[in-house]
PDB file of C-alpha atoms and ligand atoms in Angstrom:
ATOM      1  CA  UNK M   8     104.839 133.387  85.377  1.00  0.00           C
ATOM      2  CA  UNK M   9     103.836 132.741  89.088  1.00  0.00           C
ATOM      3  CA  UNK M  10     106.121 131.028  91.226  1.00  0.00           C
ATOM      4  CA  UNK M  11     104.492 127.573  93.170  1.00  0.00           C
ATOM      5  CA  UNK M  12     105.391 125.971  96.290  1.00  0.00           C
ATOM      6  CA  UNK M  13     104.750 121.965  96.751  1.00  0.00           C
ATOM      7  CA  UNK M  14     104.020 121.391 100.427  1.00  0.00           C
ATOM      8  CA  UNK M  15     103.304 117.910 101.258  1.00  0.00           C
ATOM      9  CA  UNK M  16     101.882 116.784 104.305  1.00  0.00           C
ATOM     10  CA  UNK M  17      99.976 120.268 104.135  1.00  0.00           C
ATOM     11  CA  UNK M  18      96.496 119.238 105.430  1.00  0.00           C
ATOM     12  CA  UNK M  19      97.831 120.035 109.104  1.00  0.00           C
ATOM     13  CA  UNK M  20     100.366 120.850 111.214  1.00  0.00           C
ATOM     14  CA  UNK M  21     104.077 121.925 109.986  1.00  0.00           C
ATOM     15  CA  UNK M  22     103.470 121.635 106.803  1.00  0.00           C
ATOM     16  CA  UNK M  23      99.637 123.930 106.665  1.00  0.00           C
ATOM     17  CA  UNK M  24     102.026 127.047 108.633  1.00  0.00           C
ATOM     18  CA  UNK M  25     104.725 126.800 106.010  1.00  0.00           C
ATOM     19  CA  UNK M  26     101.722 127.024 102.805  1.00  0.00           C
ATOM     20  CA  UNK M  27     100.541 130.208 105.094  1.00  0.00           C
ATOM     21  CA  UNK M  28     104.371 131.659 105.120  1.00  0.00           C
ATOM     22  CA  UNK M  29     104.350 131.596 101.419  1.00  0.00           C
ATOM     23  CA  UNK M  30     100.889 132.205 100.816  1.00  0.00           C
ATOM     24  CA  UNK M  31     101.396 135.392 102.884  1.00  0.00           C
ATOM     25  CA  UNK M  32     104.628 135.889 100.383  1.00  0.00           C
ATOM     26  CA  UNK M  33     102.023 135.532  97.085  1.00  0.00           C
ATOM     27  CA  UNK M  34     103.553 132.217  95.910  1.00  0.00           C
ATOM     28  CA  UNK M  35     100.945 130.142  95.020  1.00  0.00           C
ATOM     29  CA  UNK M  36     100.688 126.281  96.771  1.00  0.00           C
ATOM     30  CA  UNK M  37     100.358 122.889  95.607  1.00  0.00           C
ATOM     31  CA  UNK M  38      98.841 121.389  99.049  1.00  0.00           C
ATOM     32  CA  UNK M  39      99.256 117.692  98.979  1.00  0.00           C
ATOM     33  CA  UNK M  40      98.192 114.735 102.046  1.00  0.00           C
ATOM     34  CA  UNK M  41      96.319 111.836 102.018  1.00  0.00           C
ATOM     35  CA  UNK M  42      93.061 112.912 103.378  1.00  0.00           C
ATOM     36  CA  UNK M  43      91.230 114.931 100.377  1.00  0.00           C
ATOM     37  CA  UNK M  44      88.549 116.490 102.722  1.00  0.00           C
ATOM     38  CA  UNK M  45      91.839 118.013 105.315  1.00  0.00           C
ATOM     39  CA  UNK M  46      93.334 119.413 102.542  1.00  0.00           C
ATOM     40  CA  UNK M  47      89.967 121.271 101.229  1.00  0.00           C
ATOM     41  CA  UNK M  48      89.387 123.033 104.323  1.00  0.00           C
ATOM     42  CA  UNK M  49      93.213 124.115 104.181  1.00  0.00           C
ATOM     43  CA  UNK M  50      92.673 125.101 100.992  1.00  0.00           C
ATOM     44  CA  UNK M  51      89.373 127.295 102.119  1.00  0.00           C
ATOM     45  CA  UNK M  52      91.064 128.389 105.008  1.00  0.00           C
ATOM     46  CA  UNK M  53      93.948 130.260 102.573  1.00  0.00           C
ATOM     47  CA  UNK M  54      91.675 131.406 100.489  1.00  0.00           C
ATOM     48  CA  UNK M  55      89.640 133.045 103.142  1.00  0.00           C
ATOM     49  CA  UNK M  56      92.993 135.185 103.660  1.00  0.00           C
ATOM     50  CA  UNK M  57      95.407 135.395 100.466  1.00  0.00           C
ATOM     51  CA  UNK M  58      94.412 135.280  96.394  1.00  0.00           C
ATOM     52  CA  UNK M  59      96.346 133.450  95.301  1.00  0.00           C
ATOM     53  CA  UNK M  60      96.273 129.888  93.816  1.00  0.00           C
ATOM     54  CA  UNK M  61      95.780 126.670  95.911  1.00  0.00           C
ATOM     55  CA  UNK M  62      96.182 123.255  94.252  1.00  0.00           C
ATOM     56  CA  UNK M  63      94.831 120.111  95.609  1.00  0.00           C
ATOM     57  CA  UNK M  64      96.260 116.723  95.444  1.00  0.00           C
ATOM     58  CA  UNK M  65      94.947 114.109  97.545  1.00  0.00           C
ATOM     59  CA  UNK M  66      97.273 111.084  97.590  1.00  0.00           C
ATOM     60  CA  UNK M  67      99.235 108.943  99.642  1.00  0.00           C
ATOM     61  CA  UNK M  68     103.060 109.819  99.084  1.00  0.00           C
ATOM     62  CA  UNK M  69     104.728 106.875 100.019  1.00  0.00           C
ATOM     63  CA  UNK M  70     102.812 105.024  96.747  1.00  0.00           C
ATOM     64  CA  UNK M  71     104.162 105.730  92.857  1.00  0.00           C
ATOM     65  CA  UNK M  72     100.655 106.508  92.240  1.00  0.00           C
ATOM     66  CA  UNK M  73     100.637 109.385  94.585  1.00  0.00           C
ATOM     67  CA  UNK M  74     103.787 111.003  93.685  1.00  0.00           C
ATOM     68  CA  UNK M  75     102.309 110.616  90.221  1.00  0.00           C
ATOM     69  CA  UNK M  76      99.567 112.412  90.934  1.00  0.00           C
ATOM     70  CA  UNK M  77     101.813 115.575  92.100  1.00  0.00           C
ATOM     71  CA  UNK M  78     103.532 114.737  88.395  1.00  0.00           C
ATOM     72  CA  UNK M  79      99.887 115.400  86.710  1.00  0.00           C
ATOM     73  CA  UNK M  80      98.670 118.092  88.638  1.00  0.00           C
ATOM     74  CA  UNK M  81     101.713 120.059  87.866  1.00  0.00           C
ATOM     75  CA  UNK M  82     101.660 119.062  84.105  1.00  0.00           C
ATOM     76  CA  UNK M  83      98.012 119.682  83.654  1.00  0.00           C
ATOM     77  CA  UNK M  84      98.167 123.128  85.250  1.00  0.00           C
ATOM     78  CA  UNK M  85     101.180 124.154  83.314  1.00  0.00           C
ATOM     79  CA  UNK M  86     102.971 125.169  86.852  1.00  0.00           C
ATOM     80  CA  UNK M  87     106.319 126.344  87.317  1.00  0.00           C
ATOM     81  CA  UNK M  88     107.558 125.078  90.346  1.00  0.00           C
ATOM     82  CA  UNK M  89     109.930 126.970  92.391  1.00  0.00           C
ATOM     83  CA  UNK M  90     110.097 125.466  95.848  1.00  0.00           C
ATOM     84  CA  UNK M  91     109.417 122.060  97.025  1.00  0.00           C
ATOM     85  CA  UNK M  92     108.414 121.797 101.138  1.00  0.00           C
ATOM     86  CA  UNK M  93     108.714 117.644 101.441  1.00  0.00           C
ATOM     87  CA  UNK M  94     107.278 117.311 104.903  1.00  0.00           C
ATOM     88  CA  UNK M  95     105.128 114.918 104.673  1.00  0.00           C
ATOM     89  CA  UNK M  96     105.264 112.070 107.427  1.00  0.00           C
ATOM     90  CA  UNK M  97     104.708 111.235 110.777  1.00  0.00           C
ATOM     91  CA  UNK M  98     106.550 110.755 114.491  1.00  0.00           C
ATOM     92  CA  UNK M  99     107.632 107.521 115.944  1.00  0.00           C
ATOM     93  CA  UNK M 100     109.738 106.333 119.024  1.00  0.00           C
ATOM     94  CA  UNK M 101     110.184 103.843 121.254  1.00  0.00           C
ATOM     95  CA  UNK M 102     113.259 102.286 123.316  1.00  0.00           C
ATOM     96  CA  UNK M 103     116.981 102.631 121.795  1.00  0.00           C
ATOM     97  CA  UNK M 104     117.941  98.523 121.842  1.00  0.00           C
ATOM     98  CA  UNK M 105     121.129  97.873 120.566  1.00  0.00           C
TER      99      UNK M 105
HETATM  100  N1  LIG D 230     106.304 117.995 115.160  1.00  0.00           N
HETATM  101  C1  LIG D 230     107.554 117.722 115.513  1.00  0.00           C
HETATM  102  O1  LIG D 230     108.002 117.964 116.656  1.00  0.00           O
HETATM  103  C2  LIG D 230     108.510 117.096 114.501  1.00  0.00           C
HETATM  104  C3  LIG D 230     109.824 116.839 114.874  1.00  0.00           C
HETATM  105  C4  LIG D 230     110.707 116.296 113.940  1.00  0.00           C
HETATM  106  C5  LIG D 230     110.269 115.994 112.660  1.00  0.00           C
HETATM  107  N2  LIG D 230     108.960 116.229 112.333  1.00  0.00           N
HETATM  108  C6  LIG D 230     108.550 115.887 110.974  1.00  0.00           C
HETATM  109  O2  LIG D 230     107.966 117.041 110.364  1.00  0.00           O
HETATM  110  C7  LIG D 230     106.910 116.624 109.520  1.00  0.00           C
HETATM  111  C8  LIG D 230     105.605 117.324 109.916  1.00  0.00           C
HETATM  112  O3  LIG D 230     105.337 117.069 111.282  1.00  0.00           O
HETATM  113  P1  LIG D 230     103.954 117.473 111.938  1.00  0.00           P
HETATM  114  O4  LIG D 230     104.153 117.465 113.400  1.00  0.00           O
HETATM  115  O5  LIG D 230     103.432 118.700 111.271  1.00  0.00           O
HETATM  116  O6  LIG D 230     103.077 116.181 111.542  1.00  0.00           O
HETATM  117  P2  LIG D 230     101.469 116.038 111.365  1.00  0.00           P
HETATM  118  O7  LIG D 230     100.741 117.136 112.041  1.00  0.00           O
HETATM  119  O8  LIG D 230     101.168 114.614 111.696  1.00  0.00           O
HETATM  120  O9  LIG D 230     101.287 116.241 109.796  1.00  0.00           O
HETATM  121  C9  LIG D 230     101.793 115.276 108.911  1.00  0.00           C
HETATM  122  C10 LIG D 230     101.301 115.637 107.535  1.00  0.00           C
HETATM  123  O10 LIG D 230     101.805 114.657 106.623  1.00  0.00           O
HETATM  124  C11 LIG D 230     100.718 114.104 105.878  1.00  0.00           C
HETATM  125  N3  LIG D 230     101.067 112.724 105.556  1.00  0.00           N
HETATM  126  C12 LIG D 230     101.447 111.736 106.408  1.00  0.00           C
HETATM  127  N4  LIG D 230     101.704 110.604 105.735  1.00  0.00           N
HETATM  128  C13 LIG D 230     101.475 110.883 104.424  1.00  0.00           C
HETATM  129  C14 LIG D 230     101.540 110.113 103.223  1.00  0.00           C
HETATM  130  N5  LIG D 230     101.893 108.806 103.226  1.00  0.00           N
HETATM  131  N6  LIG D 230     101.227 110.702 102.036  1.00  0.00           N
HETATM  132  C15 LIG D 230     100.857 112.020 102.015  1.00  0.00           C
HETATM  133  N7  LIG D 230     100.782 112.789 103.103  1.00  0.00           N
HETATM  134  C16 LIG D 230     101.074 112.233 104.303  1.00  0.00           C
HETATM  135  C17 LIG D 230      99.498 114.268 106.791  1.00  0.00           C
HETATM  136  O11 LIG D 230      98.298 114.371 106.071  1.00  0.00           O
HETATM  137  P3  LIG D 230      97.271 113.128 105.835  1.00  0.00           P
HETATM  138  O12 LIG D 230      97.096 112.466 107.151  1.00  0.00           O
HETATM  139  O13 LIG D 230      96.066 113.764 105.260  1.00  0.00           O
HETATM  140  O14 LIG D 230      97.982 112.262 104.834  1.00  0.00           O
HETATM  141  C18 LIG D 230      99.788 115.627 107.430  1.00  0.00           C
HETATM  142  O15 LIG D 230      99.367 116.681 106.570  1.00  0.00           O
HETATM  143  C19 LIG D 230     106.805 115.116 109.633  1.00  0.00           C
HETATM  144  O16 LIG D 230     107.532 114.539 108.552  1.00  0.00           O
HETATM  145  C20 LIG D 230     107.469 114.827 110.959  1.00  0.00           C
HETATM  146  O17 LIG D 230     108.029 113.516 110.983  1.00  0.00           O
HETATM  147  C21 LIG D 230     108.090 116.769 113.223  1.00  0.00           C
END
């Protein structure tokens, strides 16, 4: 059986290089962010290099729904999950006050 990685936060950035390490490494990706049409042209943008298998999931993390979502995906598609790349977020700062 073929091994998965779950990248979040995989539509740019950090997270898209690390689904191109293992992608290079023939693991096949579960590519998950908020914005659904991001995450396709990551997804075309593997493909266009590796064969392997790139999973979708389009969903905002930081709602039960979301994370859900990863839940089904990984159900549906009977995937055994070997590695999980929990990037997703963003940046902040501002002035230390204390
Ligand atoms: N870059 C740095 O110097 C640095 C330093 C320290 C820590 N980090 C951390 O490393 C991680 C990646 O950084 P980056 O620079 O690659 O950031 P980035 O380019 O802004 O990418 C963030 C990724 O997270 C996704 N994302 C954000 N909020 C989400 C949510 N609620 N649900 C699902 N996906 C979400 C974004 O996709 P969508 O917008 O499509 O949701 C995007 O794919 C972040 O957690 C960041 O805090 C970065």
């Amino acid at each position: 059986m073929k091994e998965v990685a779950i990248i979040t936060g995989a539509s740019g950035g950090i997270g898209f290089e690390l689904a191109l390490l293992f992608a290079k490494k023939d693991i096949d990706i579960l590519l998950a962010g908020r914005n659904k049409h991001k995450l396709e042209i990551a997804k075309n943008t593997i493909l266009d290099k590796y064969n392997i298998n790139v999973f979708c999931v389009a969903a905002d993390l930081s709602l039960s729904d979301g994370r859900e979502a990863i839940y089904n995906c990984v159900t549906n598609n009977h995937l055994t999950v070997t590695y999980l790349i929990n990037n997703a977020g963003f940046g902040d700062y501002g002035l230390w006050i204390y």
